[in-house]
């Protein structure tokens, strides 16, 4: 009898949660939320300097924690974050995260896209194909693979190529907290390109050693993005957080 009563209580509790999980009414006058998708060799903490600047302006921010196991898995994690927002979304992607938002950005709630030193593939193209015809960036030659095919960056590469404009101690922390990415993800193709139907902003890092700056400029031009160029490494969100926050806030202000 005790077991039956316990089961009934659990069923009742599950019912309460199920009803409570229904979407809240949308406030048509509310600011868009910002959903940030980190890149490879990073996690959501990579955005710790930008997030407070957005929150100080009354913007709701969610940083996705990508599993980095496949494009499909990262897109699914991003869509869950978008689904939980109360209204329109400005979707931000850094590096590999640009490929993710190119696919996930087709979501009805997404009003605009912000690419930060990021890939912006065409529909039917992969991240690897997007860089064809451009020089391989120095940092892309320093990946280390484990026995399961996950790539990471050694500390020297993080310090010299990923975040060369940050203090050595900070680069060491970034090495320790990095998210290794499954190598096969770079060859997985996006099925849609959200930038063809959503307004886009693009931050080009002029000192990028992970993605060739010429490729960044070409992608920004191809997608017709409002482009800002900064004198920064591959992680302007770390070395130039105010400039990155300003671009995102511009997108927020323009998104209805």
Tab-separated table of C-alpha atoms in Angstrom, residues 17-166:
chain	number	residue	atom	x	y	z
A	17	UNK	CA	5.462	19.836	-13.569
A	18	UNK	CA	4.017	18.967	-16.959
A	19	UNK	CA	1.374	21.655	-16.632
A	20	UNK	CA	3.899	24.122	-15.244
A	21	UNK	CA	6.188	23.573	-18.248
A	22	UNK	CA	3.676	25.042	-20.657
A	23	UNK	CA	4.912	28.155	-22.463
A	24	UNK	CA	4.299	31.452	-20.709
A	25	UNK	CA	2.331	34.135	-22.533
A	26	UNK	CA	4.522	36.240	-24.808
A	27	UNK	CA	4.913	39.926	-23.962
A	28	UNK	CA	4.800	41.604	-27.356
A	29	UNK	CA	6.636	44.643	-25.982
A	30	UNK	CA	9.488	42.701	-24.375
A	31	UNK	CA	13.050	42.907	-25.658
A	32	UNK	CA	14.291	39.919	-27.612
A	33	UNK	CA	16.292	37.410	-25.628
A	34	UNK	CA	19.868	36.570	-26.566
A	35	UNK	CA	20.932	32.945	-26.978
A	36	UNK	CA	24.675	32.421	-27.327
A	37	UNK	CA	26.251	29.358	-28.921
A	38	UNK	CA	29.914	28.826	-28.070
A	39	UNK	CA	32.437	27.340	-30.461
A	40	UNK	CA	34.846	24.438	-30.356
A	41	UNK	CA	37.590	24.354	-27.712
A	42	UNK	CA	35.387	26.438	-25.407
A	43	UNK	CA	32.257	26.333	-23.273
A	44	UNK	CA	29.602	28.810	-22.169
A	45	UNK	CA	32.010	30.513	-19.764
A	46	UNK	CA	33.813	31.878	-22.816
A	47	UNK	CA	31.113	34.595	-22.763
A	48	UNK	CA	31.442	35.560	-19.097
A	49	UNK	CA	32.629	39.105	-19.922
A	50	UNK	CA	29.874	39.895	-22.442
A	51	UNK	CA	26.887	38.448	-20.607
A	52	UNK	CA	26.903	40.996	-17.729
A	53	UNK	CA	27.078	43.859	-20.237
A	54	UNK	CA	23.924	42.586	-21.935
A	55	UNK	CA	22.152	41.898	-18.654
A	56	UNK	CA	22.940	45.447	-17.502
A	57	UNK	CA	20.793	46.624	-20.418
A	58	UNK	CA	17.885	44.448	-19.332
A	59	UNK	CA	18.469	41.699	-21.878
A	60	UNK	CA	17.739	38.080	-20.956
A	61	UNK	CA	20.722	35.922	-21.922
A	62	UNK	CA	21.132	32.160	-22.201
A	63	UNK	CA	24.475	30.534	-23.006
A	64	UNK	CA	24.052	27.110	-24.591
A	65	UNK	CA	26.377	24.347	-23.373
A	66	UNK	CA	27.050	22.483	-26.605
A	67	UNK	CA	27.988	18.811	-26.296
A	68	UNK	CA	30.278	19.246	-29.351
A	69	UNK	CA	29.568	15.643	-30.299
A	70	UNK	CA	27.966	16.381	-33.679
A	71	UNK	CA	26.267	19.173	-35.596
A	72	UNK	CA	22.882	17.563	-34.957
A	73	UNK	CA	23.513	17.358	-31.201
A	74	UNK	CA	24.629	20.987	-30.967
A	75	UNK	CA	21.663	22.160	-33.046
A	76	UNK	CA	19.297	20.200	-30.794
A	77	UNK	CA	20.795	21.797	-27.659
A	78	UNK	CA	20.440	25.237	-29.254
A	79	UNK	CA	16.839	24.638	-30.276
A	80	UNK	CA	15.969	23.642	-26.720
A	81	UNK	CA	17.397	26.930	-25.494
A	82	UNK	CA	15.462	28.866	-28.143
A	83	UNK	CA	12.237	27.032	-27.273
A	84	UNK	CA	12.541	28.163	-23.639
A	85	UNK	CA	12.650	31.866	-24.514
A	86	UNK	CA	9.480	33.946	-24.033
A	87	UNK	CA	9.581	35.709	-27.394
A	88	UNK	CA	11.921	36.707	-30.185
A	89	UNK	CA	15.563	35.648	-30.066
A	90	UNK	CA	18.837	37.133	-31.248
A	91	UNK	CA	20.963	34.039	-31.903
A	92	UNK	CA	24.725	34.512	-31.484
A	93	UNK	CA	27.389	32.045	-32.614
A	94	UNK	CA	31.153	32.046	-32.188
A	95	UNK	CA	33.459	30.091	-34.515
A	96	UNK	CA	31.959	26.572	-34.899
A	97	UNK	CA	28.867	28.039	-33.245
A	98	UNK	CA	28.290	29.974	-36.474
A	99	UNK	CA	27.658	26.692	-38.281
A	100	UNK	CA	25.256	25.707	-35.510
A	101	UNK	CA	23.238	28.949	-35.678
A	102	UNK	CA	23.145	28.744	-39.476
A	103	UNK	CA	21.067	25.573	-39.051
A	104	UNK	CA	19.274	26.297	-35.763
A	105	UNK	CA	18.507	29.888	-36.763
A	106	UNK	CA	15.665	28.716	-38.999
A	107	UNK	CA	13.580	28.450	-35.805
A	108	UNK	CA	10.483	30.677	-35.925
A	109	UNK	CA	11.487	32.560	-32.758
A	110	UNK	CA	14.855	33.654	-34.165
A	111	UNK	CA	14.662	37.221	-35.411
A	112	UNK	CA	18.315	37.828	-36.238
A	113	UNK	CA	21.771	36.258	-36.212
A	114	UNK	CA	25.119	37.495	-34.920
A	115	UNK	CA	28.291	35.779	-36.151
A	116	UNK	CA	31.391	36.376	-34.018
A	117	UNK	CA	34.585	35.269	-35.805
A	118	UNK	CA	32.366	32.451	-37.023
A	119	UNK	CA	31.612	30.124	-39.902
A	120	UNK	CA	28.542	30.836	-42.032
A	121	UNK	CA	28.149	27.891	-44.426
A	122	UNK	CA	25.844	27.700	-47.410
A	123	UNK	CA	22.973	25.218	-47.289
A	124	UNK	CA	24.340	21.796	-48.174
A	125	UNK	CA	27.882	22.736	-47.146
A	126	UNK	CA	29.995	21.775	-44.146
A	127	UNK	CA	32.314	23.845	-41.993
A	128	UNK	CA	35.329	22.237	-43.657
A	129	UNK	CA	34.030	23.034	-47.140
A	130	UNK	CA	33.384	26.651	-46.191
A	131	UNK	CA	37.107	27.291	-45.830
A	132	UNK	CA	38.067	25.805	-49.200
A	133	UNK	CA	40.301	28.114	-51.215
A	134	UNK	CA	41.571	30.064	-48.208
A	135	UNK	CA	44.820	29.574	-46.292
A	136	UNK	CA	44.682	27.218	-43.341
A	137	UNK	CA	44.953	29.351	-40.215
A	138	UNK	CA	47.978	28.595	-37.994
A	139	UNK	CA	45.925	27.314	-35.077
A	140	UNK	CA	44.013	24.845	-37.233
A	141	UNK	CA	47.250	22.903	-37.738
A	142	UNK	CA	47.733	22.292	-34.008
A	143	UNK	CA	44.682	20.210	-33.079
A	144	UNK	CA	45.366	17.115	-30.997
A	145	UNK	CA	43.039	14.117	-31.456
A	146	UNK	CA	42.243	11.514	-28.816
A	147	UNK	CA	41.486	7.854	-29.547
A	148	UNK	CA	37.769	8.594	-29.982
A	149	UNK	CA	38.319	11.343	-32.544
A	150	UNK	CA	37.781	14.374	-30.311
A	151	UNK	CA	40.019	17.355	-31.034
A	152	UNK	CA	41.488	19.713	-28.461
A	153	UNK	CA	44.094	22.473	-28.346
A	154	UNK	CA	47.288	22.204	-26.319
A	155	UNK	CA	48.042	25.108	-24.008
A	156	UNK	CA	50.710	26.571	-26.314
A	157	UNK	CA	48.235	26.723	-29.204
A	158	UNK	CA	45.555	28.262	-26.976
A	159	UNK	CA	48.024	30.903	-25.846
A	160	UNK	CA	49.629	31.626	-29.249
A	161	UNK	CA	46.802	31.098	-31.751
A	162	UNK	CA	43.401	31.014	-30.046
A	163	UNK	CA	43.757	33.817	-27.504
A	164	UNK	CA	47.069	35.519	-28.184
A	165	UNK	CA	45.781	38.892	-26.954
A	166	UNK	CA	44.855	37.593	-23.488
